[in-house]
mmCIF file of C-alpha atoms in Angstrom:
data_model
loop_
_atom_site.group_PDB
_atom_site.id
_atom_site.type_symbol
_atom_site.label_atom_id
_atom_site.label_comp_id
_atom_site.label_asym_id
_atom_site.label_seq_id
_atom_site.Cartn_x
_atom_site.Cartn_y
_atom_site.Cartn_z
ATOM 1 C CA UNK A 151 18.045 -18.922 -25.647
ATOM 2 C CA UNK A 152 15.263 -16.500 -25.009
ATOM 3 C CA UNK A 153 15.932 -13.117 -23.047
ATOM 4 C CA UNK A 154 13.451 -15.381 -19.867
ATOM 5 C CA UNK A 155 15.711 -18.693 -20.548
ATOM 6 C CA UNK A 156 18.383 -15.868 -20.245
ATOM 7 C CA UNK A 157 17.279 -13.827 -16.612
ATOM 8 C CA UNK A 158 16.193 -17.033 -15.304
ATOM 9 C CA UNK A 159 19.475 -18.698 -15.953
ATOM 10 C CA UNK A 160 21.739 -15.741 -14.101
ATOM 11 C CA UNK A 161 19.284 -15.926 -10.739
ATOM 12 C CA UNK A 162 21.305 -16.911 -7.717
ATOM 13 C CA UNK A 163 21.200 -17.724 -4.265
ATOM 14 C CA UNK A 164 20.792 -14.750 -1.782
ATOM 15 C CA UNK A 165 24.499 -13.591 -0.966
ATOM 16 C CA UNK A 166 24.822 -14.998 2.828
ATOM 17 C CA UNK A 167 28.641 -13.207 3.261
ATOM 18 C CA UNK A 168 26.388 -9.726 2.688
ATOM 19 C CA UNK A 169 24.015 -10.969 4.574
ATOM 20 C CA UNK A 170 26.432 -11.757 8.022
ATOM 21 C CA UNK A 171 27.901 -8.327 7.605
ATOM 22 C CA UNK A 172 24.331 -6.752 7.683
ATOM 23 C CA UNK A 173 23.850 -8.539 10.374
ATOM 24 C CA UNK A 174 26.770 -7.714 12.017
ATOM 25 C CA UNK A 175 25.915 -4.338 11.951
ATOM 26 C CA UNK A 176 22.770 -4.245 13.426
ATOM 27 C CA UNK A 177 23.912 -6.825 16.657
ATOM 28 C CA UNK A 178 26.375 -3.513 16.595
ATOM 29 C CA UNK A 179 23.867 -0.972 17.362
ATOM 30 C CA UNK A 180 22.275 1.015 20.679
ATOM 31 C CA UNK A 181 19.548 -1.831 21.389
ATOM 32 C CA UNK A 182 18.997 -5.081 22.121
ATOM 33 C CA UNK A 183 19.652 -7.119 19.477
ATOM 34 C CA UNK A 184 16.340 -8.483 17.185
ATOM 35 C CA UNK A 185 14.312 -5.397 19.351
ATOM 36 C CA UNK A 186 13.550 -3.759 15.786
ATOM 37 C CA UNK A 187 11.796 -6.985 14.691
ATOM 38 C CA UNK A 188 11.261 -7.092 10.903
ATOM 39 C CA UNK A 189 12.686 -4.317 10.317
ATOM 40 C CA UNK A 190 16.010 -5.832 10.808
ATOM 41 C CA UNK A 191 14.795 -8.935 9.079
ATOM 42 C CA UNK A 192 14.157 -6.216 6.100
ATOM 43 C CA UNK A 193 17.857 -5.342 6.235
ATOM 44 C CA UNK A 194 19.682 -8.718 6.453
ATOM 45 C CA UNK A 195 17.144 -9.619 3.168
ATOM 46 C CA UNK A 196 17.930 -6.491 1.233
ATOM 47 C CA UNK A 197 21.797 -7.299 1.949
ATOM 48 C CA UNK A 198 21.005 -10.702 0.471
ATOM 49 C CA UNK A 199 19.033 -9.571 -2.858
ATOM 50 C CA UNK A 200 21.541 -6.901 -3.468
ATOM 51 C CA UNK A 201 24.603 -8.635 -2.456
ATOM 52 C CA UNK A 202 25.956 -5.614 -0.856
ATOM 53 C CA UNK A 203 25.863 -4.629 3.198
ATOM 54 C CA UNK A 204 24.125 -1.909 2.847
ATOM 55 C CA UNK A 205 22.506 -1.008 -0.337
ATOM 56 C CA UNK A 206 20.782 2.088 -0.821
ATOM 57 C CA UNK A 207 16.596 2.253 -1.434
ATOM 58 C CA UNK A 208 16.009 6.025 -2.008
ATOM 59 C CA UNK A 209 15.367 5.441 -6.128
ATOM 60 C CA UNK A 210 11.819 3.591 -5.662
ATOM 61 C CA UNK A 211 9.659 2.800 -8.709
ATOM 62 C CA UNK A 212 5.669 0.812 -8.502
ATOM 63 C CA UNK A 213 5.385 -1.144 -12.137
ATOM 64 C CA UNK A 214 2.059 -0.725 -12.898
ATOM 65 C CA UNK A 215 0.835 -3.448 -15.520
ATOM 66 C CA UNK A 216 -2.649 -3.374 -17.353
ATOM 67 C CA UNK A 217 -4.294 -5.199 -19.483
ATOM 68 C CA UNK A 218 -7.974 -6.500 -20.236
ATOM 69 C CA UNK A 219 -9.378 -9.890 -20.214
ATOM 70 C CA UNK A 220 -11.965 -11.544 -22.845
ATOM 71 C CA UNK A 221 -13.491 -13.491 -19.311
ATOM 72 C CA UNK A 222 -14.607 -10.053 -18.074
ATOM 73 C CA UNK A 223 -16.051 -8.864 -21.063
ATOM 74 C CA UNK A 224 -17.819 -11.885 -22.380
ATOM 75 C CA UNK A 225 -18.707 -13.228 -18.377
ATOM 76 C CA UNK A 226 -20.657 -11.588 -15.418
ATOM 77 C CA UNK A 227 -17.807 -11.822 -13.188
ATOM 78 C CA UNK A 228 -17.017 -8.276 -12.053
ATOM 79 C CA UNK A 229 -18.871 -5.366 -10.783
ATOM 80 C CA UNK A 230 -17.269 -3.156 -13.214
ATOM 81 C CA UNK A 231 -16.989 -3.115 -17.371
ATOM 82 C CA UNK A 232 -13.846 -4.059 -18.684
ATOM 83 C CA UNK A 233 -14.089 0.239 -20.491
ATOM 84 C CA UNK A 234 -12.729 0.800 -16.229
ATOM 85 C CA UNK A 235 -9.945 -0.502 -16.913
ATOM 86 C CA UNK A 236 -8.632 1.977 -19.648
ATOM 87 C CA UNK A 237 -10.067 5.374 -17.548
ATOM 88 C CA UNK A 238 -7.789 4.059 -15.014
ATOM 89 C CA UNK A 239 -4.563 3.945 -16.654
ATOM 90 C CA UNK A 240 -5.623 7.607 -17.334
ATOM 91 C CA UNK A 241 -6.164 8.385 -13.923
ATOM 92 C CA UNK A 242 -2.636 6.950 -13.000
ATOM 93 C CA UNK A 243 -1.273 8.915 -15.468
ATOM 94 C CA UNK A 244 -2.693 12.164 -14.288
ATOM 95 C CA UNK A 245 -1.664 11.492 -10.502
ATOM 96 C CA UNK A 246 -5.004 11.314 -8.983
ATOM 97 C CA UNK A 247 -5.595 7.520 -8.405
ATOM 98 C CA UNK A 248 -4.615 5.780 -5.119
ATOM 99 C CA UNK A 249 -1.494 4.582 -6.217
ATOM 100 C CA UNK A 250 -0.714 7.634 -7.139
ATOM 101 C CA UNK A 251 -1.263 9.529 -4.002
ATOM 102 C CA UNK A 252 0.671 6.950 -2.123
ATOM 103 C CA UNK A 253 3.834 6.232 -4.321
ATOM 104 C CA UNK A 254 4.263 10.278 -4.071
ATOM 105 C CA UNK A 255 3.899 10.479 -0.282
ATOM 106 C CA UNK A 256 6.676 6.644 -0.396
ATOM 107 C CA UNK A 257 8.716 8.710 -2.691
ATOM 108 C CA UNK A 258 7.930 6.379 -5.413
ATOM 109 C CA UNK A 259 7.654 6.874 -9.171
ATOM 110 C CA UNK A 260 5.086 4.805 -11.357
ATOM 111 C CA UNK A 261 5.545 3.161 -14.755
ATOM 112 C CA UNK A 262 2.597 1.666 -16.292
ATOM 113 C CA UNK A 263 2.424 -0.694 -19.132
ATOM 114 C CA UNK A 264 0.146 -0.924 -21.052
ATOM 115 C CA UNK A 265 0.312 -4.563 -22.304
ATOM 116 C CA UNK A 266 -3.628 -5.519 -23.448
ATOM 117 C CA UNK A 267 -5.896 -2.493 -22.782
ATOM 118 C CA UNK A 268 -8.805 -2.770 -24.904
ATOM 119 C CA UNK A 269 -10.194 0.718 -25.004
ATOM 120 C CA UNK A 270 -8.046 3.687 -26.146
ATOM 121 C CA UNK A 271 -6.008 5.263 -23.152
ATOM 122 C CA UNK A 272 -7.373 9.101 -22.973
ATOM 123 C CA UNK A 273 -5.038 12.075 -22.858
ATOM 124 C CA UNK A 274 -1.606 9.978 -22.876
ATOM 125 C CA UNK A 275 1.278 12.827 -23.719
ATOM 126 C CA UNK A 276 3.784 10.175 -22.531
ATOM 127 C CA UNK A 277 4.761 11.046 -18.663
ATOM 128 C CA UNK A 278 2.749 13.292 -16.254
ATOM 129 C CA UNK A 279 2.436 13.990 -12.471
ATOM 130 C CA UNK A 280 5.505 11.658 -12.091
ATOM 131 C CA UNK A 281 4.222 8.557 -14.215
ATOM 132 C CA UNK A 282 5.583 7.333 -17.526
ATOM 133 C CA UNK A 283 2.892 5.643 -19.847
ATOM 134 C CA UNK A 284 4.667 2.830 -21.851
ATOM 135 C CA UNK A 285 2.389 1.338 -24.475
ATOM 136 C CA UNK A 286 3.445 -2.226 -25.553
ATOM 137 C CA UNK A 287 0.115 -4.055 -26.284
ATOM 138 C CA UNK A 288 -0.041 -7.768 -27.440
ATOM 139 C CA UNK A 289 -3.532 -7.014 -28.555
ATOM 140 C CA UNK A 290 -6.655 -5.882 -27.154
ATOM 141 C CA UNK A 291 -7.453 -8.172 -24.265
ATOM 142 C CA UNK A 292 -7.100 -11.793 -23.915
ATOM 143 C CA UNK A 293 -9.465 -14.195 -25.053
ATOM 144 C CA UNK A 294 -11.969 -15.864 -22.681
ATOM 145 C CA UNK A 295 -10.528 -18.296 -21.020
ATOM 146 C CA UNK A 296 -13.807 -20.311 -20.593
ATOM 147 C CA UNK A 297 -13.922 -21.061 -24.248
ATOM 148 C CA UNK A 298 -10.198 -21.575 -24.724
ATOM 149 C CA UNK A 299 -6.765 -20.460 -23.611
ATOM 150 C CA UNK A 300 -6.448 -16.844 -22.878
ATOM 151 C CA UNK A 301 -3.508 -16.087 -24.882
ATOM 152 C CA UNK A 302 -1.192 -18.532 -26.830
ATOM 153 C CA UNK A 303 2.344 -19.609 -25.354
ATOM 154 C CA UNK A 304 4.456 -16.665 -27.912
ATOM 155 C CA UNK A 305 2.403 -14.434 -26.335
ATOM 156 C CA UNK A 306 2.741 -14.976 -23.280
ATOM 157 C CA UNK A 307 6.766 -14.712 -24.062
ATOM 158 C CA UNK A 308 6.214 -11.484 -25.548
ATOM 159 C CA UNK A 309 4.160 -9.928 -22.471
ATOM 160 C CA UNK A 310 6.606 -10.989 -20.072
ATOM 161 C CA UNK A 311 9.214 -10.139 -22.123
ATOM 162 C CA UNK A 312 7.709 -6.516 -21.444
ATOM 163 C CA UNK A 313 8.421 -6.834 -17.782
ATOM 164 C CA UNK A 314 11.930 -7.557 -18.480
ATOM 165 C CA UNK A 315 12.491 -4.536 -20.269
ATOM 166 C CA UNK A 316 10.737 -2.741 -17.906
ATOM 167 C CA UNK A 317 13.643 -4.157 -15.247
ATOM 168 C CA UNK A 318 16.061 -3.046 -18.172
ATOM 169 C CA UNK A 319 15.043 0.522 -17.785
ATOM 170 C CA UNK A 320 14.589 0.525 -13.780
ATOM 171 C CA UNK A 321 18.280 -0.391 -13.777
ATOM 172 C CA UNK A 322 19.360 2.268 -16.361
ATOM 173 C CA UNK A 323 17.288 4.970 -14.640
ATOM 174 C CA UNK A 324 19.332 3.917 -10.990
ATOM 175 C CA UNK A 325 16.879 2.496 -9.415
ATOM 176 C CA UNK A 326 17.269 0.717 -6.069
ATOM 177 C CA UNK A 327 13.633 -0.266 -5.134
ATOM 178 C CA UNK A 328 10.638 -1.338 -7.218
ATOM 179 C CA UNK A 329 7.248 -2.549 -6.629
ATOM 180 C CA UNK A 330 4.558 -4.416 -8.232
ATOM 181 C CA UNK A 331 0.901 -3.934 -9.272
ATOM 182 C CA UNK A 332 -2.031 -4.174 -11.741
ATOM 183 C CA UNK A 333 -4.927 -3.112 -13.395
ATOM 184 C CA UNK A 334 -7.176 -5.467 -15.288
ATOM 185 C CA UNK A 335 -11.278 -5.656 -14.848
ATOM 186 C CA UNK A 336 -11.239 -9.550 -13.844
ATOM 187 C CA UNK A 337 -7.947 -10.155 -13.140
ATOM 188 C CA UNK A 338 -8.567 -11.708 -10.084
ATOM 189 C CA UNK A 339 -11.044 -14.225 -12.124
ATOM 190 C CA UNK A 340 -7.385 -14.864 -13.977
ATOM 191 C CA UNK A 341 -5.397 -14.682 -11.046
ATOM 192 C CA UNK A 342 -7.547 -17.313 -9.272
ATOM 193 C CA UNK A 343 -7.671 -19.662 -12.233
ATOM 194 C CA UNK A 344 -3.707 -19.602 -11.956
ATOM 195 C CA UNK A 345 -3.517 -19.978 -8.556
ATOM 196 C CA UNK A 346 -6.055 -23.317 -8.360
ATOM 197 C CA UNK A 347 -3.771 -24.240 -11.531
ATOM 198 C CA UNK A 348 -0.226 -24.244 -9.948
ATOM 199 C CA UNK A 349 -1.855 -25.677 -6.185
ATOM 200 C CA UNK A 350 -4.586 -28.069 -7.529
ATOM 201 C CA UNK A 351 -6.951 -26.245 -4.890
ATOM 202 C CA UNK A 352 -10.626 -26.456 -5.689
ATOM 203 C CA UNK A 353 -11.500 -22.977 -7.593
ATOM 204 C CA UNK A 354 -14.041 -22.006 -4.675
ATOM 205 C CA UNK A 355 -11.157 -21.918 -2.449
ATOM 206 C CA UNK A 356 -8.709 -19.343 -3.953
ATOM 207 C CA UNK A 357 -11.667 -17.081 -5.628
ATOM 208 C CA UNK A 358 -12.688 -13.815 -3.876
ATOM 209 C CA UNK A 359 -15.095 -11.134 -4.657
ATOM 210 C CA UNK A 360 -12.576 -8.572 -6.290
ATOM 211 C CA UNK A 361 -14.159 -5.418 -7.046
ATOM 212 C CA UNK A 362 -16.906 -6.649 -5.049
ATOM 213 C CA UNK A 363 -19.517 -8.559 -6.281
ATOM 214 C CA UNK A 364 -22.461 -10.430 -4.185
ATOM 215 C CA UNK A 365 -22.638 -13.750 -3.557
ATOM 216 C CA UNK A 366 -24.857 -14.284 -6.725
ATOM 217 C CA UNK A 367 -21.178 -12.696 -8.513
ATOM 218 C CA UNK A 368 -19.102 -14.881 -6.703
ATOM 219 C CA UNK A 369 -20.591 -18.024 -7.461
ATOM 220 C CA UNK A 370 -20.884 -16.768 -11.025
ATOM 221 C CA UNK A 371 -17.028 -16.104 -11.053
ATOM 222 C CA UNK A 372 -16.041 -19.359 -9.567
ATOM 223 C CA UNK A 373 -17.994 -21.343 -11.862
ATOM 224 C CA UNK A 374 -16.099 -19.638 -14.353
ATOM 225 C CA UNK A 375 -12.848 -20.489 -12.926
ATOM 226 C CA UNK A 376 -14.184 -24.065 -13.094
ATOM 227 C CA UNK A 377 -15.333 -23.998 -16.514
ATOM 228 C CA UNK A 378 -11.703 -22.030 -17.783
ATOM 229 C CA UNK A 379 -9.913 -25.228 -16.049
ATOM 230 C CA UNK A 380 -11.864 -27.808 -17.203
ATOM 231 C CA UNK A 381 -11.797 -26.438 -21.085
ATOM 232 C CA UNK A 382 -8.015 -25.765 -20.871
ATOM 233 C CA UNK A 383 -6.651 -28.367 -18.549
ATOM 234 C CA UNK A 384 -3.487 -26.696 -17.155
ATOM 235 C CA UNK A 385 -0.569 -28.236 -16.370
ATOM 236 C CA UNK A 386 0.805 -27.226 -13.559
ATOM 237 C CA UNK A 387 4.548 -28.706 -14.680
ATOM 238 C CA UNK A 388 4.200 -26.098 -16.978
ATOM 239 C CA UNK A 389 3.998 -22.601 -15.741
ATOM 240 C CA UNK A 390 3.903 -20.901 -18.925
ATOM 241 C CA UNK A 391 1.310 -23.171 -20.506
ATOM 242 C CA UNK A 392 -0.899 -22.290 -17.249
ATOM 243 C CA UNK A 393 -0.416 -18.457 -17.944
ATOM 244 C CA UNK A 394 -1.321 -18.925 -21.553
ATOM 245 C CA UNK A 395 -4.121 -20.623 -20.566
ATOM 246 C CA UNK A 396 -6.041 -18.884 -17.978
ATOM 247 C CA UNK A 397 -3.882 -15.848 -16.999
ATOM 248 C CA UNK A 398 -3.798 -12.288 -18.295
ATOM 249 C CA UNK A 399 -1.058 -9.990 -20.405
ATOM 250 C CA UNK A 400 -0.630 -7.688 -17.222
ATOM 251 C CA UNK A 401 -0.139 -10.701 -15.335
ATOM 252 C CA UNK A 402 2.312 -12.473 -17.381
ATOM 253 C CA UNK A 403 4.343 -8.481 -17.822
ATOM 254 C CA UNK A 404 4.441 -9.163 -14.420
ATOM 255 C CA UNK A 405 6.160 -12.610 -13.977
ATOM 256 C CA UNK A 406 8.448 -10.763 -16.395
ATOM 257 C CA UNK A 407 9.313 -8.140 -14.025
ATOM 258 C CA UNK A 408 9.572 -10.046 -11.058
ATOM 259 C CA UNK A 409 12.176 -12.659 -12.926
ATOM 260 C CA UNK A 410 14.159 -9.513 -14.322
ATOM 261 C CA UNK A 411 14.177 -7.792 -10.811
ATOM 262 C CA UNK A 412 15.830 -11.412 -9.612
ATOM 263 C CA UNK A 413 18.034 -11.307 -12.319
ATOM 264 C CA UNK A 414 19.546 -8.089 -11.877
ATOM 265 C CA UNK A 415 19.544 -8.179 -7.908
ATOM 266 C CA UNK A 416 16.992 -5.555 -7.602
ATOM 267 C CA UNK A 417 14.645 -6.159 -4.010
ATOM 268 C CA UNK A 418 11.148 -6.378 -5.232
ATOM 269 C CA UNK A 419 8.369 -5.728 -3.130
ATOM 270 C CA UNK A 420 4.573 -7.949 -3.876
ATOM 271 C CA UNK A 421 1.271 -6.235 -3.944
ATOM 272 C CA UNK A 422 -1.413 -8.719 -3.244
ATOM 273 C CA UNK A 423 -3.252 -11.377 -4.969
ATOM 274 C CA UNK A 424 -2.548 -10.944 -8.508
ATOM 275 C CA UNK A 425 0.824 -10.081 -7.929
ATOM 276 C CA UNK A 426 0.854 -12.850 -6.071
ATOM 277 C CA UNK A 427 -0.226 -15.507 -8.465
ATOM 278 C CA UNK A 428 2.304 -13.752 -11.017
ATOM 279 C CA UNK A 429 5.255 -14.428 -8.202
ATOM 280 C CA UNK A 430 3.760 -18.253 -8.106
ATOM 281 C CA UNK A 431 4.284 -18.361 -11.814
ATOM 282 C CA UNK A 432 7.726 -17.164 -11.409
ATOM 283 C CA UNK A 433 8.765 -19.113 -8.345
ATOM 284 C CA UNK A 434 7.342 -22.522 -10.330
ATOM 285 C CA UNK A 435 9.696 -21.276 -12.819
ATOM 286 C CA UNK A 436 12.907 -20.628 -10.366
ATOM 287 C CA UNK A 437 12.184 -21.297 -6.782
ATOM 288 C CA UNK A 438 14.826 -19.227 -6.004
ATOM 289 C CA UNK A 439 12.914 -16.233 -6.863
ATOM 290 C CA UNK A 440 10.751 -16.726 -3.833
ATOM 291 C CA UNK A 441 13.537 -15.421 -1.582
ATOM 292 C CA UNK A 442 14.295 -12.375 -3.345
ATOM 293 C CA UNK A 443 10.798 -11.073 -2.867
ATOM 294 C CA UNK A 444 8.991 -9.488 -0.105
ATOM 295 C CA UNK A 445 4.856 -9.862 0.357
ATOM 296 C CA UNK A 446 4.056 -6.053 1.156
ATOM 297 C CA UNK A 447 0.709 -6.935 2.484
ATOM 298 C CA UNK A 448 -1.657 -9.542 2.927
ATOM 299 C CA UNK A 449 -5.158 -8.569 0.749
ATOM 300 C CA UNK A 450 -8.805 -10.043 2.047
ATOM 301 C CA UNK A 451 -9.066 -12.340 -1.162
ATOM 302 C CA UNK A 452 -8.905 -15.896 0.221
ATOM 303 C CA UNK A 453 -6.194 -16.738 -2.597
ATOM 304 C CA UNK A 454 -4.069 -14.618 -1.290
ATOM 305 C CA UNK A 455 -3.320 -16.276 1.833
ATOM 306 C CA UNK A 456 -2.891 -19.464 -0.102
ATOM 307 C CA UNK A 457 -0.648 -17.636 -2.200
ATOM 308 C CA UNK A 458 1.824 -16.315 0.405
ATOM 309 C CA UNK A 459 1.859 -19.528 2.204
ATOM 310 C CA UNK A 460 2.995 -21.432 -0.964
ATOM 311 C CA UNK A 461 5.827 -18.894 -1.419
ATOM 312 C CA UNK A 462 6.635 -18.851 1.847
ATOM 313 C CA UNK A 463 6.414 -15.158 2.850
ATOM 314 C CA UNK A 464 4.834 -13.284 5.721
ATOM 315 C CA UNK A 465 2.844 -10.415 4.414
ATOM 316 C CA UNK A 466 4.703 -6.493 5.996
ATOM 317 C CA UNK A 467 1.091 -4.942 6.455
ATOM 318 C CA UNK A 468 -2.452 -6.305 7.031
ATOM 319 C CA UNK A 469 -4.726 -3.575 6.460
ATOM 320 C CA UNK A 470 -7.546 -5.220 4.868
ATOM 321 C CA UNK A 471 -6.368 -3.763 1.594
ATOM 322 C CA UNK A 472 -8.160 -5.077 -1.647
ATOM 323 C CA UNK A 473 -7.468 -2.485 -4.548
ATOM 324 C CA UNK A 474 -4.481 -3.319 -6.421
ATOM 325 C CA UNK A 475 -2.692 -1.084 -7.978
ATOM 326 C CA UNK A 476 0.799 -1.082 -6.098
ATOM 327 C CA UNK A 477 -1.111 0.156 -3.164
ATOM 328 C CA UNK A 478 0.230 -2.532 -0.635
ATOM 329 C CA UNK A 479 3.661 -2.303 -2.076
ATOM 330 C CA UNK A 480 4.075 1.078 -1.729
ATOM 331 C CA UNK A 481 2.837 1.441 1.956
ATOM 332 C CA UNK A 482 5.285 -1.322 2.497
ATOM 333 C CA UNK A 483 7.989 0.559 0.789
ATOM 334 C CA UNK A 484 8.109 3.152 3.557
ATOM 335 C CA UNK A 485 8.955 0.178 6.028
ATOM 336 C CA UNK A 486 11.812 -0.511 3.801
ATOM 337 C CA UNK A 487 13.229 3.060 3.910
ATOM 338 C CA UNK A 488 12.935 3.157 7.524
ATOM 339 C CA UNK A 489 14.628 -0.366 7.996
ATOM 340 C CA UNK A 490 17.629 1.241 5.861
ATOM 341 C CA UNK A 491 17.630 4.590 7.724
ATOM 342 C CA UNK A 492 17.601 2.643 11.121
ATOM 343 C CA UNK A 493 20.543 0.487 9.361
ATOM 344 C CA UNK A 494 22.589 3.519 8.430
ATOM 345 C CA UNK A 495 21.562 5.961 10.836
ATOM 346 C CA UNK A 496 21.417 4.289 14.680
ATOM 347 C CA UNK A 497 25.077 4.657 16.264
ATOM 348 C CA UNK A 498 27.023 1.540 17.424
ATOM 349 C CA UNK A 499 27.454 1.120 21.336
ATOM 350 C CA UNK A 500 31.333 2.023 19.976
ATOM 351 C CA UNK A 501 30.021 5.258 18.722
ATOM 352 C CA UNK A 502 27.856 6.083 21.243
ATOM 353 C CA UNK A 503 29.732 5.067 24.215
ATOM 354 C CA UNK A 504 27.396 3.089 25.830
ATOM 355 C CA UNK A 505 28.034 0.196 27.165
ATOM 356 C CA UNK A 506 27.207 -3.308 25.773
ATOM 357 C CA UNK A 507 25.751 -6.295 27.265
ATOM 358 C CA UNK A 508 28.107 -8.804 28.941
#
């Protein structure tokens, strides 16, 4: 049995006695009951994941997964050269990207793996500014997908066998909280490729313009898409032979870490669209995954949507977000926290001495 067959096999319904006694609580408190919204949903869900009442969420961590792809390199389908990819793993590392601005004001801490960066990562010294650099590269970058699968099926395994040991040291470092995100040039290339995969949805449906491109880009990257699906023929039965296929190493580290988080009862909080397709992967795998994960945002790419619908999940923010990174999942991380603090903080009408409703 393989360390996946392994995580996937110990993932378990979401703990419903935890979940009444959270519940509980909060019809206990000074206010009409359901008048914090999702914020009590937030509660009851992390009771659930956890299995506990009332679970602490002050030890946050963003996974940050990168990794190249042989589509963007070989292919006009991004407004950037894959070399972007690489000078922005060393930009996370010296705490001046977004995500790193906004895990430190979420209280968050960063991990990024390095699972397929092509181009040497500058100035790595191993952690700075709060970020710890962990280099486990399958090679390079994938292939190109629109000549022939992007990566084979072992390595696939052994990329999201990375996230799982990434869950492996969240858990021995304590912590209570992580989020998901990416860096890749043309990931969302990959990422829509899975996505029209696992749905069967037209590739002009669930493909977006990413870093940005025009429409002359866009129609460049969804013929692409078309071509990658064609050559390979997914099958979306198989989730892993899809991700070998069309996806990325970054993506795949990422189905990893979302599986591991289930595994181990640790609430996971989505980014957008790539993490997305990474959760579809996953939930294809174990539909019981979906309900251990919350969408932290809903991103403009038109997959996304598609994405969240599938699994089921209402996105926390919608601020037109479309960077990646963790970004989402860290805003959304804050919501958490405050869901928690209003959980453990609010007096009950008992404590208070207010009256309740009759």
């Amino acid at each position: 049995m393989t360390a996946l067959d392994e995580a996937l096999a110990a993932i378990e319904p979401l703990d419903e006695i935890a979940m009444a006694a959270a519940q509980h609580r909060l019809d206990r408190l000074t206010k009409p009951p359901g008048s914090l919204g999702r914020l009590e949903e937030l509660v009851v869900w992390l009771a659930g994941v956890t299995g506990s009442p009332a679970p602490l969420v002050g030890r946050r961590r963003i996974v940050v997964a990168a990794a190249d792809h042989g589509v963007a390199m070989n292919q006009p389908v991004s407004a950037w050269p894959s070399d972007v990819t690489a000078q922005m793993v060393a930009t996370f590392l010296s705490g001046r990207a977004a995500i790193s601005t906004i895990a430190a004001a979420t209280g968050a801490t960063i991990e990024v793996l390095d699972v397929g960066v092509a181009a040497a990562v500058r100035d790595v010294t191993g952690s700075t500014a709060g970020a710890r650099y962990v280099a486990e590269r399958i090679r390079p970058g994938t292939s190109d997908m629109t000549e022939g699968p992007a990566m084979t099926r072992s390595e696939a395994e052994q990329a999201i066998a990375v996230g799982l040991a990434a869950v492996d040291r969240a858990a021995a470092d304590g912590i209570e909280l992580l989020g998901i995100g990416e860096m890749g040039i043309g990931n969302t290339t990959a990422a829509s490729a899975i996505v029209a995969a696992l749905t069967g949805l037209p590739p002009r449906d669930v493909t977006g313009r990413g870093t940005g491109v025009d429409d002359e880009g866009l129609a460049r990257k969804v013929k692409a898409v078309e071509r990658a699906i064609a050559v390979n023929r997914p099958d979306a039965a198989d989730p892993l032979g899809v991700l070998a296929a069309v996806g990325g190493f970054e993506i795949a580290a990422l189905v990893g870490t979302i599986v591991g988080a289930a595994a181990r009862r640790v609430p996971l909080v989505l980014d957008g669209f790539i993490t997305g397709a990474a959760a579809l992967v996953a939930v294809v795998l174990e539909p019981l995954i979906a309900g251990r994960l919350v969408a932290g945002h809903r991103s403009v790419e038109p997959g996304h949507a598609i994405v969240l619908g599938r699994l089921g999940l209402r996105p926390l923010l919608e601020l037109d977000l479309r960077l990646g990174e963790g970004t989402g999942a860290a805003l959304a991380m804050g919501l958490i926290a405050a869901a928690a603090a209003v959980r453990d903080g609010m007096a009950t009408f008992e404590e208070a001495a207010i009256s309740d409703r009759r």
